[in-house]
Amino acid sequence: MSVQTASTNQATGLLNGDLRDRLLKPDVISGSEMLLRSLLLEGVDTVFGYPGGSVLYIYDAMHGNPDFHHLLTRHEQGAIHAADGYARATGKVGVCIATSGPGATNLVTGIATAYMDSVPIVVITGNVPTSAIGTDAFQEADITGITMPITKHSYLVRDVHDLPRIIREAFHIASTGRKGPVLIDIPKDVSAAKAKFEYVDKISIRGYNPTVTPNKLQVDRLLKAVEKASKPLILAGGGVVYAGAGQQLLEFAEKTQIPVITTLLGLGGFPSAHKLWVGMPGMHGTYASNTALQNCDLLISIGARFDDRVTMKLDGFAPTAKVAHIDVDPAEIGKNVPTDIPCVGDVKIVLEQANQKAKPAKSEAWIGEIEGWKQQYPLRYKDSESELKPQYVIEMISETTDGEAIVTTDVGQHQMWVAQFYKFKHARSLITSGGLGTMGFGFPSAIGAQMAFPDKLVVSVNGDGGFQMCAQELAVCAIHNIPVKIVIINNQVLGMVRQWQEIIYDNRLSHIDLAGSPDFVKLAEAYGVKGLRATNKEEARKAWQEALNTPGPVVIDFVVRKDENVFPMVQAGTTLDEMLLGDYE
Amino acid sequence: MSANKHTISVLVNNQPGVLQRVSGLFGRRGFNIDSITVGASEEPGLSRMIIVTTGDENTLEQISKQLYKLIDVIKVNDLSSNPMVARELALIQINAEPKVRPEILGVVETFRASVVDIGPTTMIVQVVGDSDKIEAMVELLKPYGIRELSRTGVTAMIRGIVK
């Protein structure tokens, strides 16, 4: 695998040196060349994409360009999930390119995934020439219209002169405030047209001024509430990770002595080995986290948006708590849960300010109480010698990597087991589709993460269902020797659907059997990727060790017990204290 | 909380697709649109939308916050929280045989509306005013037979100087 990282300015993220001077020349160039130059100037070192008729000028400009690194996926969905994984792993903006019509619509799932999880992505789509727009031309789709509800902003470029400014704005919008995907739709004639390249250094967008510095009075109110509280609780979400505020959160929690629960996207935002960490809350959260939520007297949500998978039935959520909400997006405050202390701003800056004056809460007894719940009801499962348990596989991966790997997951039971049984130490070490719950996300997002960090261990944990939604990207791993360790938790069913049908739909198992799946070892081998299989604990350990010792990509098919369920479980429509505890009961 | 009518003024960049962004936002977030009007504002490049919506205070707050998330939205004002002038225009085409015309003209005059077209058997009445006035006018003209009715939706402005 070869990845070239252009030297970039730490402060601005923009490119340094000779290349920058060369790129900034006010030459008369095509829109396509402008796009490439602008991307390089934005510090983009890798883009993921798939060519087609409407982007041929852009791909032509890439030909022989030694500065530009493009990775050809096998499906546009693979490209955008890879760009997403790249963005989540690095915090930088991910970029993907697709052609008009079907190329663009194949991105829709990935754009929605990034939108729901506030991931900065710039999506470049081609479109038919401006003269043909609106005529139902070949491969025409109104992609700006289609994606309007799932982008932070979008552009349809009508004039090549606007292109450098638009790209600059797109990167700015994607990566500031509440981050998110921005789409730039470039008609074919615009990518062909020539104009003088004028790169704007400064941008100002009148309707866009995210509030990053909080109102001091609100921070003071928060601190006063902390001092008065005897059962305070921090709910930390993806916003902590995205703002790079892990250190500030740790300091705040320690100074105030407040226990911390982290949402799925917040995992890694607070070290899981810390004594103040309680676990993940919500539908498959820990007993201690959910019980703490239902009994706290002050709930401080930090960069979390009270998703319904966390709150469950809103009426009855955290019934005794005063709610403080820190978020960079003002629209999140009061959206789902009434807020007593709103605090709009960048999570990192808010916490830095709070840390200056933070005093401890009277939380000693409360911490003891939570510790009791943790002891009484830890996450556990009934292990088996005859069958391989999925939880065992995750524990094994967690122990052998010691929390130092980047783990991506797909969606379903295995995702929840990773959330429960992998011990996360670092921010950005879990890459998972939280908001949209996108099957097919896990594997390609790992390719993006690995491209960003060629030397890190990247483990992609998938179910046998979701893996088959983007399995074709094995070709990309093979051809570029991208050393992702692709774990399949193979239970031969749509596990989470089966679990719901079993528990909620009276065990009427409907269309969940994945019989007819390929032999995943042979599938891997067909792509030129090493394939391994394990059906018991010993084989599992052996296969996993062999995978770790293999320098390239490996698929490991862990054939696990079919009927395993994820517990605890809170059913939709009920409150957090109505947990099904599975093996405890 | 009770659901009230609110008149919101939204200053937006005059870009293609802005109306779609705004109306789409209302649709997918489940906010109600009673009427929406768009036109040029006092500043070149910016348009003003006047949206009449129904909802409680929380809904109104969310509408405003969600609108501000749109990059092309520059300013959102709840006009109905202040004394405001709200006007709507309606064109009403009615059956108007020559013998009933004087009678209709009487109604039109009383309402300070105007007749903007007269055909052999029809008339178009133009009325400007708040929604109640338009409703009243429509009611009064109904007996003559309304052939076509076209209303603009509300445009509005706060009275006096706003801080």
XYZ file of C-alpha atoms in Angstrom:
748
model
C 0.000 0.000 0.000
C 1.342 3.400 -0.815
C 0.005 6.531 0.733
C 1.619 9.845 0.255
C 0.798 12.459 2.799
C 1.521 15.930 1.542
C 3.114 18.173 4.107
C 0.419 20.352 5.579
C 0.327 23.308 7.900
C -0.805 22.095 11.323
C -2.772 25.220 12.108
C -4.651 25.687 8.860
C -4.587 22.158 7.506
C -3.494 23.734 4.248
C -0.613 22.652 2.139
C 2.898 24.002 2.644
C 5.877 24.702 0.501
C 6.746 24.387 -3.157
C 3.724 22.348 -4.107
C 1.510 25.045 -2.650
C 3.247 27.739 -4.694
C 2.919 25.639 -7.807
C -0.760 24.963 -7.165
C -1.579 28.571 -6.410
C -0.339 29.872 -9.777
C -3.087 31.879 -11.446
C -2.946 29.751 -14.606
C -5.891 29.446 -16.956
C -6.966 25.866 -16.279
C -10.036 23.654 -16.547
C -12.612 23.224 -13.832
C -11.292 19.695 -13.342
C -7.777 20.924 -12.738
C -9.156 23.577 -10.395
C -10.888 20.848 -8.433
C -7.708 18.813 -8.096
C -5.596 21.813 -7.172
C -8.169 22.970 -4.627
C -8.382 19.536 -3.028
C -4.604 19.404 -2.700
C -4.583 22.917 -1.249
C -7.135 21.785 1.322
C -4.647 19.167 2.449
C -6.489 16.198 0.972
C -4.097 13.297 0.440
C -6.508 10.534 -0.554
C -9.853 10.528 -2.307
C -12.141 7.588 -2.906
C -14.180 7.328 -6.035
C -15.556 5.723 -9.135
C -15.396 7.269 -12.623
C -18.179 7.596 -15.155
C -19.252 9.709 -18.110
C -19.925 12.965 -16.302
C -16.657 13.036 -14.371
C -14.357 12.004 -17.202
C -12.753 15.444 -17.416
C -11.953 15.185 -13.725
C -10.474 11.703 -14.107
C -8.597 12.880 -17.185
C -7.013 15.634 -15.095
C -5.926 12.999 -12.559
C -4.118 11.030 -15.267
C -0.437 11.113 -14.613
C -0.848 13.629 -11.781
C 1.770 12.502 -9.254
C 0.397 14.681 -6.453
C -3.094 13.261 -6.463
C -3.967 9.984 -4.803
C -7.227 8.314 -5.809
C -8.500 4.948 -4.678
C -10.894 3.140 -6.997
C -13.516 1.217 -5.036
C -15.835 -1.347 -6.557
C -19.064 0.446 -5.713
C -19.795 4.092 -4.946
C -21.194 3.028 -1.567
C -17.755 1.610 -0.801
C -16.171 4.912 -1.787
C -18.286 7.077 0.475
C -18.072 4.743 3.480
C -14.296 4.677 2.981
C -14.218 8.479 2.893
C -16.355 8.423 6.038
C -13.983 6.001 7.780
C -11.052 8.167 6.756
C -12.768 11.231 8.221
C -13.769 9.530 11.481
C -10.291 8.093 11.973
C -8.449 11.339 11.294
C -10.852 14.168 12.063
C -10.008 15.537 8.641
C -12.484 15.967 5.809
C -13.073 12.801 3.779
C -13.551 13.186 0.051
C -15.263 10.994 -2.503
C -16.054 11.380 -6.177
C -18.802 9.780 -8.248
C -20.372 10.324 -11.605
C -23.874 11.651 -12.273
C -27.132 9.709 -11.988
C -26.608 6.193 -10.602
C -23.096 7.026 -9.423
C -24.459 9.883 -7.375
C -27.536 8.042 -6.097
C -25.337 5.145 -4.983
C -23.785 7.612 -2.548
C -27.065 8.470 -0.862
C -26.810 5.866 1.917
C -23.289 6.972 2.747
C -24.209 10.656 2.746
C -27.117 9.991 5.106
C -24.822 7.917 7.333
C -22.328 10.774 7.587
C -25.094 13.323 8.125
C -26.632 11.425 11.021
C -23.260 11.047 12.730
C -21.961 14.573 11.912
C -18.991 13.377 9.878
C -17.154 15.928 7.701
C -17.205 14.754 4.099
C -17.008 16.638 0.820
C -18.857 14.704 -1.854
C -18.055 15.536 -5.456
C -20.566 14.379 -8.045
C -20.544 14.954 -11.765
C -23.681 15.982 -13.550
C -24.827 16.185 -17.130
C -23.864 19.415 -18.957
C -25.767 22.486 -17.789
C -27.524 22.638 -21.161
C -28.957 19.160 -20.524
C -29.970 19.661 -16.896
C -33.691 19.219 -16.514
C -34.135 17.287 -19.751
C -34.027 13.800 -18.208
C -30.734 13.318 -20.022
C -28.810 10.035 -19.883
C -27.572 9.452 -16.331
C -29.166 12.621 -15.045
C -30.406 12.802 -11.463
C -31.151 15.881 -9.395
C -28.637 14.864 -6.767
C -28.629 18.208 -4.961
C -32.402 17.884 -4.650
C -32.238 14.221 -3.653
C -29.637 14.842 -0.959
C -30.950 18.132 0.404
C -32.352 16.554 3.589
C -29.125 14.632 4.272
C -26.416 17.204 3.612
C -25.278 20.087 5.735
C -25.153 22.106 2.543
C -24.884 21.516 -1.182
C -23.815 23.295 -4.334
C -24.692 22.911 -7.968
C -21.831 24.678 -9.728
C -23.054 26.663 -12.715
C -19.975 28.694 -13.519
C -16.394 27.473 -13.504
C -15.262 30.775 -11.967
C -17.143 29.880 -8.780
C -15.500 26.498 -8.371
C -12.449 27.374 -6.221
C -14.592 29.446 -3.846
C -17.231 26.738 -3.616
C -14.687 24.044 -2.791
C -13.161 26.272 -0.141
C -16.586 26.977 1.353
C -17.536 23.320 1.220
C -14.496 22.297 3.250
C -15.121 25.088 5.718
C -18.771 24.176 6.199
C -18.082 20.428 6.413
C -15.400 20.783 9.081
C -16.661 23.526 11.390
C -19.525 23.900 13.853
C -21.549 20.711 13.825
C -19.685 18.849 11.130
C -21.380 17.120 8.234
C -21.382 16.166 4.582
C -21.352 18.849 1.877
C -22.111 17.979 -1.726
C -20.669 19.719 -4.781
C -22.406 18.800 -8.025
C -20.317 19.734 -11.070
C -21.897 19.605 -14.539
C -19.655 18.151 -17.225
C -19.265 21.402 -19.143
C -18.178 23.170 -15.954
C -15.464 20.623 -15.302
C -14.313 21.122 -18.912
C -14.531 24.930 -19.031
C -11.373 26.935 -18.476
C -10.802 30.022 -16.393
C -8.097 31.694 -14.382
C -7.505 29.849 -11.133
C -8.039 32.252 -8.273
C -7.904 30.608 -4.898
C -9.496 32.633 -2.161
C -7.616 32.543 1.107
C -10.287 34.003 3.300
C -13.867 32.956 3.191
C -16.828 34.512 4.841
C -20.267 33.038 4.546
C -22.872 35.457 5.787
C -25.438 32.932 6.892
C -22.940 30.692 8.624
C -21.297 31.644 11.894
C -21.300 28.712 14.285
C -21.149 29.647 17.958
C -18.027 28.070 19.397
C -17.488 30.140 22.515
C -20.155 29.566 25.129
C -22.045 32.136 27.124
C -20.051 32.546 30.359
C -23.178 32.881 32.465
C -24.388 29.477 31.313
C -21.034 27.892 32.144
C -21.289 29.441 35.617
C -24.823 28.105 36.010
C -23.570 24.671 35.058
C -20.787 24.813 37.645
C -23.187 25.989 40.349
C -25.499 23.105 39.557
C -22.532 20.722 39.809
C -21.657 21.989 43.280
C -25.218 21.483 44.475
C -25.646 18.059 42.914
C -25.345 14.868 44.883
C -26.148 12.460 42.051
C -24.594 14.053 38.965
C -23.944 12.180 35.752
C -22.154 13.037 32.503
C -23.559 11.722 29.236
C -20.721 12.084 26.698
C -21.405 11.630 22.995
C -19.693 11.742 19.638
C -19.305 15.509 19.996
C -16.568 14.934 22.572
C -14.629 12.812 20.093
C -15.210 15.178 17.165
C -14.158 18.238 19.153
C -10.996 16.473 20.332
C -12.129 17.168 23.880
C -11.217 13.850 25.498
C -8.544 15.375 27.706
C -10.849 18.205 28.773
C -13.636 15.758 29.580
C -11.274 13.662 31.677
C -10.162 16.752 33.595
C -13.750 17.919 34.085
C -14.918 14.517 35.341
C -11.994 14.207 37.731
C -12.275 17.753 39.050
C -16.007 17.502 39.595
C -16.010 13.811 40.540
C -18.871 13.038 38.202
C -19.336 9.543 36.749
C -19.340 9.332 32.950
C -21.458 7.306 30.575
C -20.540 7.349 26.904
C -22.914 6.823 23.999
C -22.038 4.469 21.151
C -20.346 7.285 19.227
C -18.764 8.583 22.413
C -16.957 5.300 23.143
C -13.249 6.023 23.414
C -13.980 9.650 24.300
C -13.411 8.647 27.913
C -11.031 5.826 28.893
C -13.017 2.707 29.679
C -10.556 1.655 32.359
C -11.201 4.822 34.393
C -12.977 4.370 37.701
C -15.497 7.096 36.830
C -16.557 5.381 33.609
C -19.866 3.604 33.998
C -20.450 2.239 30.498
C -22.739 2.810 27.557
C -26.388 3.715 28.192
C -29.495 2.964 26.192
C -31.137 0.037 24.491
C -28.121 -2.229 24.995
C -26.430 -0.167 27.659
C -25.106 -1.429 30.955
C -27.362 -1.882 33.948
C -25.290 0.652 35.877
C -25.496 3.314 33.144
C -29.222 3.026 32.662
C -29.926 2.892 36.374
C -27.680 5.905 36.943
C -29.578 7.809 34.238
C -32.884 7.043 35.898
C -31.671 8.129 39.323
C -29.338 11.083 38.732
C -30.231 14.551 39.972
C -28.071 16.407 37.425
C -27.517 15.123 33.906
C -24.838 16.884 31.876
C -25.069 15.953 28.231
C -21.847 16.786 26.435
C -21.888 16.528 22.657
C -24.714 13.992 22.769
C -28.105 14.522 21.188
C -30.481 12.379 23.237
C -31.012 9.864 20.471
C -33.972 7.575 21.082
C -31.661 4.554 21.294
C -30.181 6.269 24.362
C -33.263 7.784 25.976
C -35.744 5.097 24.972
C -39.215 6.305 26.018
C -38.716 10.048 26.432
C -41.561 10.370 28.871
C -39.883 8.836 31.869
C -36.267 9.439 30.842
C -34.006 10.649 33.656
C -37.127 11.596 35.632
C -35.388 13.176 38.600
C -32.658 15.058 36.751
C -32.002 18.681 36.103
C -30.621 18.691 32.548
C -27.606 20.629 31.310
C -26.851 20.331 27.605
C -23.580 21.311 25.957
C -23.682 21.217 22.163
C -22.262 23.181 19.248
C -25.597 22.876 17.450
C -28.190 25.109 19.134
C -30.992 23.169 17.470
C -30.123 20.114 19.560
C -30.893 21.938 22.776
C -34.424 21.230 23.858
C -35.110 19.200 20.698
C -35.823 15.933 22.497
C -35.341 16.606 26.203
C -36.280 19.863 27.954
C -33.082 21.599 29.042
C -32.574 23.588 32.233
C -29.046 24.785 31.496
C -28.328 25.248 27.776
C -24.727 25.748 26.788
C -24.061 26.337 23.103
C -20.473 26.080 21.999
C -17.617 23.873 20.947
C -17.421 21.114 23.541
C -13.687 21.542 23.971
C -13.916 25.275 24.604
C -16.880 24.893 26.952
C -15.027 22.278 28.995
C -11.817 24.331 29.024
C -13.776 27.230 30.466
C -15.593 25.027 32.937
C -12.362 23.400 34.074
C -10.953 26.756 35.152
C -13.457 27.030 37.986
C -14.832 23.525 38.416
C -15.332 22.299 41.973
C -16.290 18.819 43.086
C -19.883 17.729 43.476
C -21.027 15.973 46.634
C -20.955 12.710 44.757
C -19.062 10.275 46.974
C -22.060 8.226 48.043
C -23.435 8.285 44.503
C -20.188 6.973 43.033
C -20.356 4.170 45.595
C -23.924 3.401 44.651
C -23.013 3.210 40.951
C -20.008 1.044 41.754
C -22.413 -1.329 43.503
C -24.543 -1.606 40.359
C -21.430 -2.167 38.266
C -20.350 -5.009 40.562
C -23.781 -6.532 40.804
C -24.602 -6.428 37.108
C -21.471 -6.349 34.974
C -21.715 -7.188 31.290
C -21.426 -10.917 31.036
C -22.406 -13.901 28.973
C -22.609 -17.656 29.402
C -19.444 -18.949 27.830
C -19.414 -22.316 26.120
C -16.712 -24.839 25.370
C -18.652 -26.566 22.623
C -19.749 -23.501 20.700
C -17.948 -20.294 19.835
C -19.617 -17.302 21.485
C -19.508 -13.979 19.675
C -18.782 -12.116 22.903
C -15.731 -14.335 23.400
C -14.409 -13.351 19.975
C -14.757 -9.653 20.769
C -13.131 -10.083 24.189
C -10.275 -11.932 22.544
C -9.762 -9.158 20.007
C -9.933 -6.580 22.769
C -7.362 -8.354 24.909
C -4.891 -9.070 22.123
C -5.000 -5.542 20.711
C -5.084 -3.976 24.170
C -7.381 -1.211 22.919
C -4.729 0.029 20.493
C -6.485 -0.960 17.254
C -8.909 1.090 15.209
C -12.092 -0.964 15.205
C -14.822 -0.457 12.656
C -18.119 -2.252 12.909
C -21.071 -2.925 10.740
C -24.555 -2.793 12.240
C -26.372 -5.335 14.322
C -25.658 -7.657 17.218
C -21.907 -7.756 16.620
C -21.855 -3.956 16.753
C -23.422 -3.999 20.190
C -21.072 -6.727 21.382
C -18.115 -4.647 20.220
C -19.572 -1.669 22.085
C -20.012 -3.813 25.184
C -16.942 -6.046 25.226
C -14.163 -4.124 23.480
C -12.302 -1.939 25.960
C -11.761 1.376 24.214
C -8.874 3.517 25.343
C -8.633 6.173 22.676
C -10.901 8.569 20.855
C -11.449 7.748 17.188
C -10.673 4.084 17.793
C -14.291 3.047 17.186
C -15.765 3.732 13.769
C -19.408 2.735 13.585
C -22.652 3.905 12.034
C -24.632 5.094 15.041
C -27.421 7.358 13.854
C -28.432 5.732 10.599
C -27.443 2.176 11.492
C -26.089 1.452 8.041
C -25.424 -2.176 7.155
C -22.537 -2.380 4.707
C -20.650 0.397 6.479
C -18.193 -1.641 8.530
C -15.834 -3.057 5.959
C -15.362 -0.129 3.533
C -15.023 2.340 6.404
C -12.074 0.236 7.600
C -10.403 0.711 4.216
C -10.669 4.472 4.694
C -9.289 4.298 8.222
C -6.408 2.114 7.097
C -5.581 4.502 4.244
C -5.345 7.265 6.828
C -3.210 5.187 9.193
C -1.240 2.671 7.124
C 0.795 1.538 10.120
C -2.011 1.039 12.614
C -3.889 -2.161 13.174
C -7.379 -1.761 11.723
C -9.917 -4.425 12.620
C -13.279 -4.458 10.880
C -15.938 -6.429 12.718
C -18.926 -7.405 10.591
C -21.939 -9.622 10.678
C -22.385 -12.116 7.888
C -25.337 -10.038 6.654
C -23.751 -6.590 6.518
C -20.450 -7.862 5.166
C -22.257 -9.113 2.088
C -23.550 -5.616 1.378
C -20.092 -4.323 0.447
C -17.968 -7.483 0.232
C -16.832 -6.541 -3.264
C -14.376 -4.068 -1.726
C -12.156 -7.077 -0.945
C -10.728 -6.360 -4.378
C -9.483 -2.979 -3.158
C -7.768 -4.555 -0.153
C -6.210 -7.186 -2.362
C -4.921 -4.934 -5.099
C -3.473 -2.306 -2.748
C -2.507 -4.759 -0.015
C -4.550 -2.812 2.544
C -3.962 -4.870 5.692
C -7.412 -4.647 7.290
C -8.277 -7.615 9.476
C -11.830 -8.406 8.424
C -13.688 -10.233 11.145
C -17.017 -11.859 10.323
C -19.173 -12.808 13.274
C -21.022 -15.455 11.357
C -24.244 -16.662 12.935
C -25.952 -17.368 9.612
C -28.897 -15.154 10.427
C -29.780 -11.498 10.605
C -29.051 -11.641 14.299
C -30.548 -8.432 15.604
C -33.676 -8.902 13.538
C -33.910 -12.447 14.863
C -33.536 -11.142 18.402
C -36.421 -8.698 17.932
C -38.610 -11.283 16.251
C -37.881 -13.673 19.095
C -38.556 -11.216 21.908
C -41.066 -8.774 20.472
C -42.745 -10.711 17.657
C -43.471 -13.883 19.594
C -40.640 -15.856 18.019
C -42.197 -15.621 14.571
C -38.917 -15.761 12.664
C -39.524 -14.141 9.314
C -36.968 -13.944 6.483
C -33.833 -13.801 8.553
C -32.069 -16.952 7.441
C -28.923 -16.112 5.517
C -28.539 -19.611 4.092
C -26.877 -19.390 0.732
C -24.127 -17.102 1.961
C -20.845 -17.841 0.289
C -18.005 -19.702 1.922
C -16.284 -16.566 3.211
C -12.842 -18.194 3.174
C -13.253 -19.105 -0.473
C -14.724 -15.691 -1.226
C -11.653 -14.036 0.272
C -9.381 -16.346 -1.634
C -11.219 -15.632 -4.862
C -10.218 -12.000 -4.412
C -6.658 -12.969 -3.544
C -7.137 -12.248 0.157
C -6.191 -14.720 2.865
C -9.203 -16.428 4.416
C -9.377 -18.235 7.777
C -12.168 -19.946 9.668
C -12.776 -20.765 13.314
C -15.601 -22.720 14.860
C -14.402 -23.090 18.456
C -12.322 -21.185 20.982
C -9.046 -22.818 20.168
C -9.439 -22.314 16.434
C -10.518 -18.771 17.109
C -7.353 -17.955 19.040
C -5.208 -19.623 16.428
C -6.870 -17.971 13.476
C -6.794 -14.572 15.110
C -3.112 -14.906 15.927
C -2.390 -15.944 12.364
C -4.352 -12.956 11.083
C -2.341 -10.636 13.304
C 0.874 -12.179 12.036
C -0.138 -11.762 8.407
C 1.047 -8.492 6.895
C -1.783 -8.092 4.364
C -5.563 -8.216 4.510
C -7.196 -11.259 6.099
C -10.793 -12.405 6.351
C -11.543 -14.419 9.475
C -14.862 -16.217 9.459
C -15.810 -16.819 13.099
C -18.687 -19.265 13.005
C -20.516 -18.515 16.238
C -23.540 -19.762 18.114
C -26.654 -18.928 16.127
C -29.056 -18.089 18.938
C -27.031 -15.678 21.027
C -28.799 -12.447 22.028
C -27.558 -9.048 23.156
C -28.338 -8.183 26.769
C -29.185 -6.004 28.576
C -31.991 -4.923 26.299
C -34.537 -2.172 26.706
C -37.462 -2.624 24.357
C -38.620 0.275 22.226
C -41.479 2.120 23.877
C -40.334 1.346 27.413
C -38.177 3.281 29.851
C -34.556 2.609 30.736
C -35.396 0.915 34.024
C -37.303 -1.830 32.206
C -34.214 -3.803 31.187
C -34.228 -7.384 30.017
C -31.111 -8.830 31.568
C -30.964 -12.132 29.716
C -28.717 -14.554 31.511
C -29.222 -12.776 34.827
C -32.882 -13.599 34.939
C -48.708 24.400 25.352
C -51.273 25.752 22.967
C -50.751 25.836 19.249
C -50.835 29.357 17.869
C -50.451 30.911 14.480
C -47.041 32.463 13.973
C -45.791 34.647 11.172
C -42.072 34.175 10.567
C -39.869 36.306 8.374
C -36.845 34.513 6.924
C -34.135 36.453 5.132
C -32.330 34.140 2.707
C -29.678 34.188 0.024
C -31.345 34.424 -3.340
C -29.952 31.090 -4.543
C -31.586 28.385 -6.628
C -33.074 25.751 -4.379
C -33.492 27.909 -1.271
C -37.270 27.653 -1.321
C -36.896 23.889 -1.623
C -34.487 23.808 1.311
C -36.835 25.798 3.510
C -40.083 24.106 2.536
C -38.366 20.711 2.621
C -37.176 21.388 6.153
C -40.740 22.160 7.255
C -42.019 19.019 5.577
C -39.546 16.536 6.935
C -39.497 17.908 10.470
C -43.276 17.859 10.621
C -43.694 21.624 10.885
C -46.851 23.076 9.452
C -46.942 25.640 6.622
C -50.192 27.646 6.397
C -48.743 29.923 3.782
C -45.386 30.850 2.341
C -44.525 33.852 0.212
C -41.176 34.791 -1.270
C -39.969 37.955 -2.915
C -37.073 40.313 -3.198
C -35.889 42.090 -0.053
C -34.396 45.541 0.461
C -30.951 44.113 -0.256
C -29.867 42.856 -3.663
C -29.081 39.154 -3.581
C -31.337 38.474 -0.600
C -34.946 37.388 -0.596
C -37.481 37.478 2.181
C -39.823 34.621 2.890
C -42.865 35.101 5.046
C -44.099 31.847 6.485
C -47.291 31.450 8.453
C -47.167 28.373 10.638
C -49.044 26.813 13.513
C -47.390 25.421 16.599
C -46.610 25.854 20.280
C -43.646 27.812 21.621
C -41.319 24.774 21.534
C -42.162 24.098 17.910
C -41.582 27.730 17.044
C -38.180 27.630 18.756
C -37.209 24.479 16.854
C -38.391 25.997 13.559
C -36.175 28.992 14.123
C -33.156 26.913 15.207
C -33.520 24.457 12.355
C -33.887 27.304 9.853
C -30.676 28.849 11.141
C -28.891 25.586 10.367
C -29.488 26.193 6.665
C -26.420 27.950 5.299
C -28.533 30.188 3.039
C -30.665 31.468 5.903
C -29.397 34.768 7.219
C -32.036 35.994 9.635
C -35.150 34.542 11.199
C -37.708 36.772 12.922
C -40.933 35.855 14.630
C -43.004 38.807 13.469
C -46.072 37.831 15.420
C -44.303 38.463 18.713
C -44.505 42.185 17.812
C -47.235 44.471 16.502
C -47.136 43.805 12.792
C -48.773 44.580 9.529
C -49.827 41.466 7.640
C -51.334 41.640 4.183
C -52.593 39.199 1.649
C -53.862 39.807 -1.856
C -56.690 37.919 -3.498
C -58.087 37.972 -7.006
C -61.670 36.788 -7.123
C -63.433 36.182 -10.403
C -67.189 36.173 -9.961
C -70.258 35.863 -12.101
C -71.383 39.418 -12.793
C -74.264 39.872 -15.206
C -74.720 43.593 -15.899
C -77.759 43.832 -13.654
C -75.946 42.752 -10.485
C -72.806 44.816 -11.107
C -73.902 47.918 -9.155
C -74.664 45.707 -6.168
C -71.207 44.094 -6.375
C -69.536 47.459 -6.764
C -71.185 48.481 -3.499
C -69.557 45.591 -1.680
C -66.221 46.252 -3.356
C -66.272 49.906 -2.355
C -67.160 49.175 1.256
C -64.174 46.849 1.512
C -61.885 49.281 -0.282
C -61.247 46.548 -2.789
C -61.176 47.219 -6.510
C -62.477 45.819 -9.716
C -59.589 45.062 -12.009
C -61.395 43.422 -14.938
C -64.887 43.304 -16.326
C -65.969 40.761 -18.925
C -69.387 40.301 -20.533
C -70.624 38.174 -17.628
C -67.761 38.228 -15.131
C -65.706 40.539 -12.990
C -62.360 40.210 -11.246
C -62.190 41.792 -7.817
C -58.841 42.513 -6.215
C -58.735 42.736 -2.445
C -55.800 43.465 -0.184
C -55.850 43.070 3.565
C -55.313 40.740 6.438
C -56.563 37.207 6.068
C -59.816 37.941 7.957
C -60.725 40.695 5.570
C -60.127 38.455 2.578
C -62.270 35.742 4.176
C -65.057 38.238 4.745
C -64.863 39.492 1.188
C -64.972 35.953 -0.175
C -68.043 35.205 1.956
C -69.824 38.257 0.634
C -69.043 37.494 -2.982
C -69.993 33.814 -2.742
C -73.701 34.364 -3.458
C -72.843 35.787 -6.873
C -70.881 32.644 -7.782
C -67.117 32.518 -7.501
C -65.599 31.182 -10.717
C -61.971 31.360 -9.651
C -60.123 32.425 -6.530
C -56.406 33.030 -6.194
C -54.722 34.167 -2.969
C -51.082 35.084 -2.463
C -50.480 34.069 1.098
C -49.413 36.527 3.747
C -46.590 38.995 3.548
C -45.836 40.906 6.703
C -43.672 43.423 8.500
C -43.245 44.674 12.051
C -44.682 48.138 12.745
C -42.445 51.063 13.667
C -38.774 50.681 14.474
C -37.586 47.280 15.573
C -34.544 46.969 17.742
